[in-house]
PDB file of C-alpha atoms in Angstrom:
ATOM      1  CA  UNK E   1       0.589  -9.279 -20.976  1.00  0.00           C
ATOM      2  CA  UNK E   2       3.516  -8.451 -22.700  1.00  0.00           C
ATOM      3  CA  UNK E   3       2.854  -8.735 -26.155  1.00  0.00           C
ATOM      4  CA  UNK E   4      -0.834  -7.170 -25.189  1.00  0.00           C
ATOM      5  CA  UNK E   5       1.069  -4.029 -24.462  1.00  0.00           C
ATOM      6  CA  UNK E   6       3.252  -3.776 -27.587  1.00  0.00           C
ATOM      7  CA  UNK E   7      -0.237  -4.432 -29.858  1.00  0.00           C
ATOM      8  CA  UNK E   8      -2.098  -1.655 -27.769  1.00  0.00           C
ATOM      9  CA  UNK E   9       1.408   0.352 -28.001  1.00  0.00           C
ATOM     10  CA  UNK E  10       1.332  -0.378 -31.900  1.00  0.00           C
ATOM     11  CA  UNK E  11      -2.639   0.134 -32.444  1.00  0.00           C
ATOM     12  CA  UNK E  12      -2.391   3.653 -30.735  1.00  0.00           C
ATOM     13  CA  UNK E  13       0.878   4.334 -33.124  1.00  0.00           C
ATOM     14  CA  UNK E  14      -1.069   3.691 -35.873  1.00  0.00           C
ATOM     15  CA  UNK E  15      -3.941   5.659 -35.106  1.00  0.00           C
ATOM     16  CA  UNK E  16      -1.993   8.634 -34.069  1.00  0.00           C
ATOM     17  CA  UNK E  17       0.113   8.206 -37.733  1.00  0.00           C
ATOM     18  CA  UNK E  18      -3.410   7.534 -39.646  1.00  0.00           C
ATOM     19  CA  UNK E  19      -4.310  11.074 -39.576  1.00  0.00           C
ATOM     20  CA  UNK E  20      -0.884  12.421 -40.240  1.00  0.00           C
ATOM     21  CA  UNK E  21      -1.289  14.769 -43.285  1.00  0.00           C
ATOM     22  CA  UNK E  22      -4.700  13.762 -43.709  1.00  0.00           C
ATOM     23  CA  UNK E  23      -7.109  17.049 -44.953  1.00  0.00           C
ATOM     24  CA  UNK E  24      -9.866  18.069 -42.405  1.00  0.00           C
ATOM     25  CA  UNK E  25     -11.635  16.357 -39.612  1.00  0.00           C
ATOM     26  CA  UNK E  26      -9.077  14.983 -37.750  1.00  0.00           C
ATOM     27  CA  UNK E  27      -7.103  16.370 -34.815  1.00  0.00           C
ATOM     28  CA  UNK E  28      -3.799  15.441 -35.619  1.00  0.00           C
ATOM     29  CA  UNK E  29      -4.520  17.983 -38.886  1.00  0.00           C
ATOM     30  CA  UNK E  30      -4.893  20.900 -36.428  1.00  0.00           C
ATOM     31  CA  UNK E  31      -2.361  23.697 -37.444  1.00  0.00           C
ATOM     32  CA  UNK E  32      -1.929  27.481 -37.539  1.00  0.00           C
ATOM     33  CA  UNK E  33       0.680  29.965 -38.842  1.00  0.00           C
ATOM     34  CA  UNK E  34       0.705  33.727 -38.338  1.00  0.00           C
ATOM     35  CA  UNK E  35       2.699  35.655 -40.631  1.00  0.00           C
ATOM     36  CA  UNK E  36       5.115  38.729 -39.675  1.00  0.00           C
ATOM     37  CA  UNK E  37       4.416  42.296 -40.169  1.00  0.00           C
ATOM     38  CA  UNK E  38       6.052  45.758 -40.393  1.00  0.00           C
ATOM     39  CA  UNK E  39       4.399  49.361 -39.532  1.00  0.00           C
ATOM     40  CA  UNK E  40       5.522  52.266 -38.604  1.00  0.00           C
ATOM     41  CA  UNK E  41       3.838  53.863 -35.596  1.00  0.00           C
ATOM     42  CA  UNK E  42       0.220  55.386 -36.373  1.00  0.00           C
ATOM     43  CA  UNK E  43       0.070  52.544 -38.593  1.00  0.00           C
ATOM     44  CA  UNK E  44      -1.570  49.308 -38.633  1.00  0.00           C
ATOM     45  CA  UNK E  45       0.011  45.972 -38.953  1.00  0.00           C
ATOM     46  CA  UNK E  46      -1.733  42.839 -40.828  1.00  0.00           C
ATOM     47  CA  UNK E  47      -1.332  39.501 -39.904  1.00  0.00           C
ATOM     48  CA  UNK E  48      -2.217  37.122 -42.069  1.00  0.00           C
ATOM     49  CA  UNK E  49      -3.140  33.485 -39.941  1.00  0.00           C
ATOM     50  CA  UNK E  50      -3.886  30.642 -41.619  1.00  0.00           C
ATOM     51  CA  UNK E  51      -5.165  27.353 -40.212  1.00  0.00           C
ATOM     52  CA  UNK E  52      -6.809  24.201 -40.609  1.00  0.00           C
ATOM     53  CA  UNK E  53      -8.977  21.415 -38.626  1.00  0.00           C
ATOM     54  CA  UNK E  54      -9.800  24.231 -36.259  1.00  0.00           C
ATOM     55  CA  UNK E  55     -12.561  24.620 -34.446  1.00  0.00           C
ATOM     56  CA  UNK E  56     -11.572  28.180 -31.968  1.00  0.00           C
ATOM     57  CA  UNK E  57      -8.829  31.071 -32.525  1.00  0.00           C
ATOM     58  CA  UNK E  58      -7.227  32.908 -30.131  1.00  0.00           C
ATOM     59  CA  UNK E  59      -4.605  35.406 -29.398  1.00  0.00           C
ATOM     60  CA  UNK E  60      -2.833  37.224 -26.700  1.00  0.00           C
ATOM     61  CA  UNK E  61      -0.487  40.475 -26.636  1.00  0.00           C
ATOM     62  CA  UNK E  62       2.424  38.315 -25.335  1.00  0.00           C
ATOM     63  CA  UNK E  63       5.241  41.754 -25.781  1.00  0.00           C
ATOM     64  CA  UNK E  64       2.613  44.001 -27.466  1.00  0.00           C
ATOM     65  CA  UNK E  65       1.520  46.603 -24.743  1.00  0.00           C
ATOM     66  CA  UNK E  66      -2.160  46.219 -24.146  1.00  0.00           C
ATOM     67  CA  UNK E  67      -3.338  49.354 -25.039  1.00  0.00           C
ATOM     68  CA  UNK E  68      -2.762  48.317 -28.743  1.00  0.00           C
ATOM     69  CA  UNK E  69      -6.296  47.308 -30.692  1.00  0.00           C
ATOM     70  CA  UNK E  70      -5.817  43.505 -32.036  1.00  0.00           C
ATOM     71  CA  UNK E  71      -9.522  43.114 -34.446  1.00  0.00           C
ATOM     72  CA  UNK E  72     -10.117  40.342 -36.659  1.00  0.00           C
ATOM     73  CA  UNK E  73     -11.019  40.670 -40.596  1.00  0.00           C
ATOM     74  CA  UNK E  74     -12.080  38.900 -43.652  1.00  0.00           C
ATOM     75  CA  UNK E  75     -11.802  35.039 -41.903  1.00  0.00           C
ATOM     76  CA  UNK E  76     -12.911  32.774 -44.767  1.00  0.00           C
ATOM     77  CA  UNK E  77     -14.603  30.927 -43.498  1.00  0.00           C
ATOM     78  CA  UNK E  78     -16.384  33.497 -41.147  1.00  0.00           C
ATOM     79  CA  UNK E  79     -16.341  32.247 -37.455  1.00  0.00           C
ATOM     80  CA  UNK E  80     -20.031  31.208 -36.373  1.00  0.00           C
ATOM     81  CA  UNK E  81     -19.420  33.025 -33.117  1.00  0.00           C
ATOM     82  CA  UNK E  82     -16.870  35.576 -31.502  1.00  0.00           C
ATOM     83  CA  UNK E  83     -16.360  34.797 -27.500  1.00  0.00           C
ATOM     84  CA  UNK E  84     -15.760  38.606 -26.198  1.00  0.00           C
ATOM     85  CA  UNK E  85     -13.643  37.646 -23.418  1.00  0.00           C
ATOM     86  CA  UNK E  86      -9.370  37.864 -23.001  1.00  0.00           C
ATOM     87  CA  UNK E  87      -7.859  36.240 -24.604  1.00  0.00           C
ATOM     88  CA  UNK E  88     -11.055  37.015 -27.712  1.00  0.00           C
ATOM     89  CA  UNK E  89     -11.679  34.126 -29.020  1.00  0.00           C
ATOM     90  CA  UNK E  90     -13.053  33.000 -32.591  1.00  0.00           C
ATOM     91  CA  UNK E  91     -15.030  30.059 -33.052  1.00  0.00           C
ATOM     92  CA  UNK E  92     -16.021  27.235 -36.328  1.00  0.00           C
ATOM     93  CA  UNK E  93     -18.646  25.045 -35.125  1.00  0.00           C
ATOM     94  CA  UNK E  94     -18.574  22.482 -36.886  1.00  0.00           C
ATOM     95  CA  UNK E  95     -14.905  22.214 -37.230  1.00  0.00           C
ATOM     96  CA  UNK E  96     -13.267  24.264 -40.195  1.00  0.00           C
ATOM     97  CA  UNK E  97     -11.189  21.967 -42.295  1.00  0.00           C
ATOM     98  CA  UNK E  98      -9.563  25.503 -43.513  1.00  0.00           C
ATOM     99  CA  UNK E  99      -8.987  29.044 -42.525  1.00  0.00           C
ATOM    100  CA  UNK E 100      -7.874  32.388 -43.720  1.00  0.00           C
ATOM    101  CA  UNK E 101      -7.793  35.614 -42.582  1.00  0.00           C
ATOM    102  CA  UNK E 102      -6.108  38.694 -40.765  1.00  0.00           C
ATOM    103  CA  UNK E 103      -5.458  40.519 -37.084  1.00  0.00           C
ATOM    104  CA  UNK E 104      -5.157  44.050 -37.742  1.00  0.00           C
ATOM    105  CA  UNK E 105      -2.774  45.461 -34.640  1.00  0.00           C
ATOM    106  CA  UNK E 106      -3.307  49.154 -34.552  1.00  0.00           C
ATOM    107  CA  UNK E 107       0.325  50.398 -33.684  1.00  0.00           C
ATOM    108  CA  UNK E 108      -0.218  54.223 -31.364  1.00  0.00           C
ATOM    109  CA  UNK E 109       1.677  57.479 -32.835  1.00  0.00           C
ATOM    110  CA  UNK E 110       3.809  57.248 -29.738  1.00  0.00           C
ATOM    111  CA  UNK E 111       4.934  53.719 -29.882  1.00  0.00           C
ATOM    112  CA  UNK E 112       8.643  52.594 -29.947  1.00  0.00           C
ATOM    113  CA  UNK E 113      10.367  51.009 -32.712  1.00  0.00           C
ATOM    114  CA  UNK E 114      11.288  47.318 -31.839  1.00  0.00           C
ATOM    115  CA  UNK E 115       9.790  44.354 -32.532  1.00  0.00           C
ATOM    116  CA  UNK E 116       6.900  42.878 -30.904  1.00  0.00           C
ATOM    117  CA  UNK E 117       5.386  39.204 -30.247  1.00  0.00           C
ATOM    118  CA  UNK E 118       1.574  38.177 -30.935  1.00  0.00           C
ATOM    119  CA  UNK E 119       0.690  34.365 -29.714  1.00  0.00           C
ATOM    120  CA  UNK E 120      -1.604  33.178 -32.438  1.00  0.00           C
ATOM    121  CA  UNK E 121      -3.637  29.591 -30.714  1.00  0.00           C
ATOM    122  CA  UNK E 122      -5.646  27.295 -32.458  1.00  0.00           C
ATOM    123  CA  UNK E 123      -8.028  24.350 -30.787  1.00  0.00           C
ATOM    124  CA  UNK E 124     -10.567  22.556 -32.194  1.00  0.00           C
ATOM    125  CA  UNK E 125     -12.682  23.556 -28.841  1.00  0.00           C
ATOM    126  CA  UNK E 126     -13.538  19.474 -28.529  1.00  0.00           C
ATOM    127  CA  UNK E 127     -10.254  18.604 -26.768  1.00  0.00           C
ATOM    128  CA  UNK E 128      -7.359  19.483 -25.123  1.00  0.00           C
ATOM    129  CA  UNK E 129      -5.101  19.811 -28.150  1.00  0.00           C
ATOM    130  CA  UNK E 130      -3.290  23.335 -28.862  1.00  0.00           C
ATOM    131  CA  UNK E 131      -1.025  24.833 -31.221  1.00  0.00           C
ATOM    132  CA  UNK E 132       0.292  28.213 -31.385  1.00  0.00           C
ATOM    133  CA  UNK E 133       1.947  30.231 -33.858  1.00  0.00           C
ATOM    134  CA  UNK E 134       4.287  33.391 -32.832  1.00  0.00           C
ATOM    135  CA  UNK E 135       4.007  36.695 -35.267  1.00  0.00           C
ATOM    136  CA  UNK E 136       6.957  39.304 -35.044  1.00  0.00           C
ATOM    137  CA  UNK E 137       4.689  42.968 -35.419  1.00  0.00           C
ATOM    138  CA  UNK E 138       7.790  44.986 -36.432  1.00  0.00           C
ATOM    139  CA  UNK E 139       7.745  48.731 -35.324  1.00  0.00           C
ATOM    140  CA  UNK E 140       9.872  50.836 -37.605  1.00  0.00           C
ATOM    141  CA  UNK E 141      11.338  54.359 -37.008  1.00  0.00           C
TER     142      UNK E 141
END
C-alpha cells in the first residue's frame, strides 16, 4: 500500500505541474490581475483586468461605498452573458483562454480622498477554483 500511495501522490503531482504555464484550457492557467487607478472625485476611475482560462468575472466594493457605479467596458472577448445579481457577474462560455477589458468606478463629487479596494474574482464557473485580484481606486484631493 505504501508505494501505491507515493505513485498516486506522484501521478496527482504531475498532473497538477502538467498544466503549469500551459496557454488556455486548463484550470491550473486560471489567473486575473486588476490594475490601480487614480481620480479625483466627479471623476471616473478605469481598471484595466486582465485574465485568462476564465470562464466568469466578478467583483465586489470590498472599501468602496456602495453607492459608487462599478460598469464593465470593452471585454475582448465580450462575455456571452452578464448575471445581474451582487456580486454582477460576467460570463465566457466556453472558457476564454484570454481576457481584456475595464471596470469604470464612477467616483461622487462628494467623495473623500483616500484610497479604496475593488476585489476583482475570476472562476472558470466549472469548479470550485478562485482567484482574486485587489485594485487600489485612488481618490485624490
Amino acid at each position: 500500500m505504501r508505494t501505491r500511495r507515493t505513485v498516486l501522490a506522484l501521478s496527482a503531482g504531475a498532473l497538477c505541474l502538467a498544466g503549469c504555464g500551459a496557454p488556455g484550457g486548463s484550470n491550473s492557467g486560471l489567473t486575473i490581475e486588476a490594475a490601480d487607478a487614480t481620480a479625483a472625485p466627479g471623476e471616473t476611475a478605469r481598471i484595466e483586468v486582465q485574465a485568462s482560462s476564465i470562464g466568469v468575472q466578478t467583483w465586489q466594493l470590498a472599501d468602496i461605498p456602495q453607492s459608487w457605479q462599478v460598469t464593465h467596458e470593452n471585454f475582448e472577448p465580450q462575455p456571452t452573458a452578464v448575471r445581474e445579481s451582487y456580486p454582477p457577474e460576467l460570463v465566457w462560455d466556453p472558457v476564454a483562454d484570454s481576457v481584456t477589458g475595464s471596470l469604470v468606478v464612477a467616483v461622487p463629487d462628494e467623495a473623500s480622498p483616500g484610497e479604496y479596494t475593488l476585489a476583482v474574482e475570476a472562476g472558470t464557473d466549472t469548479s470550485d477554483e478562485r482567484v482574486v485580484s485587489e485594485a487600489t481606486v485612488t481618490v485624490e484631493a
